[in-house]
Short mmCIF file of C-alpha atoms in Angstrom, two decimals:
data_model
loop_
_atom_site.label_atom_id
_atom_site.label_comp_id
_atom_site.label_asym_id
_atom_site.label_seq_id
_atom_site.Cartn_x
_atom_site.Cartn_y
_atom_site.Cartn_z
CA LEU A 1 130.86 26.42 78.03
CA ALA A 2 128.60 24.61 75.60
CA LYS A 3 130.26 23.55 72.37
CA THR A 4 128.72 25.09 69.28
CA THR A 5 128.67 23.92 65.67
CA GLN A 6 127.78 26.16 62.74
CA PRO A 7 128.39 26.01 58.98
CA ILE A 8 131.79 27.25 57.90
CA SER A 9 130.39 29.34 55.06
CA MET A 10 127.18 30.34 53.30
CA ASP A 11 126.37 32.31 50.17
CA SER A 12 123.16 34.19 49.50
CA TYR A 13 121.83 36.70 47.01
CA GLU A 14 120.91 40.23 47.88
CA GLY A 15 117.33 40.66 49.03
CA GLN A 16 117.02 37.10 50.33
CA GLU A 17 116.36 36.05 53.90
CA VAL A 18 119.35 34.23 55.37
CA ASN A 19 119.11 31.70 58.18
CA ILE A 20 122.25 30.54 59.97
CA THR A 21 121.77 27.60 62.32
CA CYS A 22 123.95 26.82 65.32
CA SER A 23 123.90 23.49 67.15
CA HIS A 24 124.56 23.41 70.89
CA ASN A 25 123.48 19.98 72.07
CA ASN A 26 124.95 20.28 75.57
CA ILE A 27 123.49 23.67 76.42
CA ALA A 28 122.96 24.12 80.16
CA THR A 29 119.87 25.42 81.89
CA ASN A 30 121.45 28.79 82.71
CA ASP A 31 123.04 29.32 79.28
CA TYR A 32 122.00 32.08 76.91
CA ILE A 33 122.61 32.15 73.16
CA THR A 34 124.40 35.16 71.74
CA TRP A 35 125.32 36.08 68.18
CA TYR A 36 128.09 38.40 67.06
CA GLN A 37 128.97 39.76 63.63
CA GLN A 38 132.46 40.63 62.42
CA PHE A 39 133.23 42.63 59.29
CA PRO A 40 136.72 42.33 57.78
CA SER A 41 139.35 44.21 59.78
CA GLN A 42 136.85 45.24 62.46
CA GLY A 43 136.01 44.09 65.95
CA PRO A 44 133.09 41.75 66.60
CA ARG A 45 129.74 43.42 67.07
CA PHE A 46 126.93 42.14 69.32
CA ILE A 47 123.81 41.38 67.29
CA ILE A 48 121.27 39.57 69.43
CA GLN A 49 120.82 37.38 72.47
CA GLY A 50 118.08 35.03 73.60
CA TYR A 51 117.15 32.26 75.99
CA LYS A 52 114.09 30.64 74.40
CA THR A 53 111.43 31.07 71.71
CA LYS A 54 111.96 34.13 69.55
CA VAL A 55 113.78 37.41 69.94
CA THR A 56 113.69 40.19 67.35
CA ASN A 57 115.51 43.48 67.09
CA GLU A 58 116.19 45.97 64.32
CA VAL A 59 119.01 43.84 62.90
CA ALA A 60 117.93 40.21 63.16
CA SER A 61 115.69 37.57 64.67
CA LEU A 62 116.76 34.66 66.80
CA PHE A 63 114.70 31.49 66.87
CA ILE A 64 115.23 28.97 69.65
CA PRO A 65 113.19 25.74 69.75
CA ALA A 66 111.81 24.34 72.97
CA ASP A 67 114.69 21.90 73.52
CA ARG A 68 117.21 24.74 73.03
CA LYS A 69 119.70 22.39 71.39
CA SER A 70 119.97 24.65 68.38
CA SER A 71 119.24 28.21 67.38
CA THR A 72 118.76 30.06 64.11
CA LEU A 73 119.87 33.57 63.35
CA SER A 74 117.65 35.09 60.68
CA LEU A 75 118.71 38.12 58.65
CA PRO A 76 115.85 39.58 56.61
CA ARG A 77 116.48 40.88 53.08
CA VAL A 78 120.26 40.86 53.16
CA SER A 79 122.39 43.36 51.32
CA LEU A 80 126.04 43.35 50.29
CA SER A 81 126.91 45.05 53.58
CA ASP A 82 125.81 41.96 55.50
CA THR A 83 128.84 40.08 54.19
CA ALA A 84 130.64 39.16 57.41
CA VAL A 85 131.51 36.34 59.78
CA TYR A 86 128.73 35.42 62.21
CA TYR A 87 129.54 33.78 65.53
CA CYS A 88 127.23 31.81 67.80
CA LEU A 89 128.23 31.84 71.49
CA VAL A 90 126.56 29.95 74.33
CA GLY A 91 127.21 30.55 78.00
CA ASP A 92 125.93 31.42 81.44
CA MET A 93 124.93 35.05 81.76
CA ASN A 94 125.43 35.24 85.47
CA PHE A 95 128.25 32.99 86.56
CA GLY A 96 131.52 31.64 85.30
CA ASN A 97 134.18 33.11 83.11
CA GLU A 98 134.13 36.70 81.91
CA LYS A 99 135.60 35.90 78.53
CA LEU A 100 133.84 35.42 75.22
CA THR A 101 135.00 32.31 73.39
CA PHE A 102 134.74 32.68 69.65
CA GLY A 103 134.77 29.75 67.27
CA THR A 104 135.48 29.96 63.57
CA GLY A 105 131.99 31.28 62.86
CA THR A 106 130.02 31.25 59.62
CA ARG A 107 131.42 33.30 56.77
CA LEU A 108 128.40 34.76 54.98
CA THR A 109 128.94 36.11 51.48
CA ILE A 110 126.20 38.11 49.83
CA ILE A 111 126.18 37.95 46.06
CA PRO A 112 124.84 40.87 44.03
CA GLU B 1 125.95 56.20 69.77
CA PRO B 2 128.90 55.84 72.15
CA GLU B 3 131.71 53.59 70.97
CA VAL B 4 135.01 52.14 72.06
CA THR B 5 138.00 53.84 70.46
CA GLN B 6 141.53 52.53 70.03
CA THR B 7 144.84 54.11 69.12
CA PRO B 8 146.92 53.73 67.10
CA SER B 9 145.08 51.97 64.29
CA HIS B 10 148.35 50.44 63.11
CA GLN B 11 151.63 50.01 64.98
CA VAL B 12 154.83 48.69 63.49
CA THR B 13 157.60 47.77 65.91
CA GLN B 14 160.80 45.81 65.97
CA MET B 15 161.15 42.56 67.84
CA GLY B 16 162.13 43.15 71.45
CA GLN B 17 160.61 46.62 71.65
CA GLU B 18 157.87 47.64 74.06
CA VAL B 19 154.49 48.73 72.76
CA ILE B 20 151.50 50.27 74.44
CA LEU B 21 148.09 49.93 72.87
CA ARG B 22 145.49 52.39 74.02
CA CYS B 23 141.75 52.14 74.39
CA VAL B 24 139.01 54.45 75.56
CA PRO B 25 136.05 52.31 76.67
CA ILE B 26 132.47 53.52 76.68
CA SER B 27 132.19 55.95 79.55
CA ASN B 28 129.66 54.24 81.83
CA HIS B 29 131.06 50.74 81.34
CA LEU B 30 132.85 49.06 84.22
CA TYR B 31 134.23 45.89 82.65
CA PHE B 32 137.09 45.96 80.18
CA TYR B 33 138.74 43.37 77.98
CA TRP B 34 141.53 42.78 75.51
CA TYR B 35 141.28 40.22 72.72
CA ARG B 36 143.54 39.51 69.81
CA GLN B 37 143.09 37.97 66.37
CA ILE B 38 146.00 36.66 64.40
CA LEU B 39 145.36 37.02 60.67
CA GLY B 40 142.96 34.34 59.47
CA GLN B 41 142.44 32.88 62.93
CA LYS B 42 139.89 33.07 65.74
CA VAL B 43 139.35 35.98 68.08
CA GLU B 44 141.16 35.02 71.30
CA PHE B 45 140.57 36.33 74.81
CA LEU B 46 143.56 37.85 76.56
CA VAL B 47 142.40 39.49 79.77
CA SER B 48 139.44 40.97 81.61
CA PHE B 49 139.66 43.88 84.04
CA TYR B 50 137.25 45.16 86.66
CA ASN B 51 137.55 47.43 89.65
CA ASN B 52 141.19 48.19 88.85
CA GLU B 53 142.34 44.63 88.79
CA ILE B 54 142.58 41.67 86.46
CA SER B 55 139.59 39.36 86.89
CA GLU B 56 140.69 36.71 84.42
CA LYS B 57 143.53 36.12 82.00
CA SER B 58 144.33 33.53 79.37
CA GLU B 59 147.45 31.46 78.86
CA ILE B 60 148.51 33.91 76.17
CA PHE B 61 148.64 36.73 78.72
CA ASP B 62 152.03 35.90 80.18
CA ASP B 63 154.52 38.11 82.04
CA GLN B 64 155.25 40.09 78.89
CA PHE B 65 151.75 41.53 78.96
CA SER B 66 150.24 44.00 81.37
CA VAL B 67 147.13 46.15 81.53
CA GLU B 68 146.44 49.41 83.25
CA ARG B 69 143.71 51.94 83.69
CA PRO B 70 145.88 55.00 84.34
CA ASP B 71 142.99 57.44 84.62
CA GLY B 72 139.21 57.47 84.43
CA SER B 73 139.01 57.02 80.70
CA ASN B 74 141.97 55.09 79.24
CA PHE B 75 142.67 51.37 79.33
CA THR B 76 146.05 50.21 78.04
CA LEU B 77 147.72 46.97 77.03
CA LYS B 78 151.50 46.87 77.25
CA ILE B 79 153.71 44.26 75.65
CA ARG B 80 157.17 44.56 77.17
CA SER B 81 159.31 42.77 74.64
CA THR B 82 157.47 42.03 71.45
CA LYS B 83 157.94 38.83 69.50
CA LEU B 84 157.16 38.09 65.87
CA GLU B 85 154.21 35.96 66.98
CA ASP B 86 152.63 38.96 68.73
CA SER B 87 151.70 40.33 65.30
CA ALA B 88 147.90 40.46 65.31
CA MET B 89 144.85 42.70 65.56
CA TYR B 90 144.27 43.67 69.16
CA PHE B 91 140.72 44.52 70.15
CA CYS B 92 139.63 46.33 73.28
CA ALA B 93 136.09 45.75 74.54
CA SER B 94 133.92 47.03 77.34
CA ARG B 95 130.51 46.25 78.72
CA PRO B 96 127.96 47.60 81.17
CA SER B 97 127.03 45.83 84.38
CA GLY B 98 124.72 42.85 84.23
CA ARG B 99 125.13 42.03 80.53
CA ARG B 100 128.09 39.75 80.51
CA TYR B 101 127.77 38.57 76.94
CA GLU B 102 127.08 42.00 75.43
CA GLN B 103 130.56 43.37 74.91
CA TYR B 104 131.31 46.38 72.75
CA PHE B 105 134.47 46.09 70.70
CA GLY B 106 136.72 48.79 69.39
CA PRO B 107 138.01 48.93 65.80
CA GLY B 108 141.29 47.31 66.75
CA THR B 109 145.00 48.07 66.54
CA ARG B 110 146.96 46.16 63.96
CA LEU B 111 150.33 45.33 65.50
CA THR B 112 153.10 44.29 63.15
CA VAL B 113 156.33 43.05 64.70
CA THR B 114 159.30 42.89 62.36
#
């Protein structure tokens, strides 16, 4: 499993775009990048997954540069309800362990 | 939208007692998991289950823990003799085939051992 590094915490104001960057310098060729969100006292929730370039869904966008050594989760026009912990996970989609390995994540606080 | 459900939402038990935590995974999912999160700490993997058997388990998942899928819908985690350090949120998760990193988590059961 590739080791990931992300900021411990971030603050942002409502209505702003928030970008959370994750470093994964030793990402392997078969690894995908996945982001989860966890609200207080709830289970983690899958947000988005990508391999390269850009992926967008109704919740977020994921930007992955050509070298894939980092990725950026982008949340457009955040609201107070986006206050949560965001986890970056990197691993092989097809082989290896079944488990998800969560780090400490990035605690995002949205300020009114 | 289908979701994973867990019962009870909160369980208080005395040290040494047995507890069973229950989960109903999403109906067409084939892979099932238990995770736990001690207050203020990381989400930790406990066990994965597929085709009626354990596919992987962590060091935490010792002989005091067991899992079962007693029927076509429920998935349970049993702790035989609870310890104070078992106090945590326990999350059940499930996923469809082919999407290993897209797991759907339940709301959790808060287990308090006194």
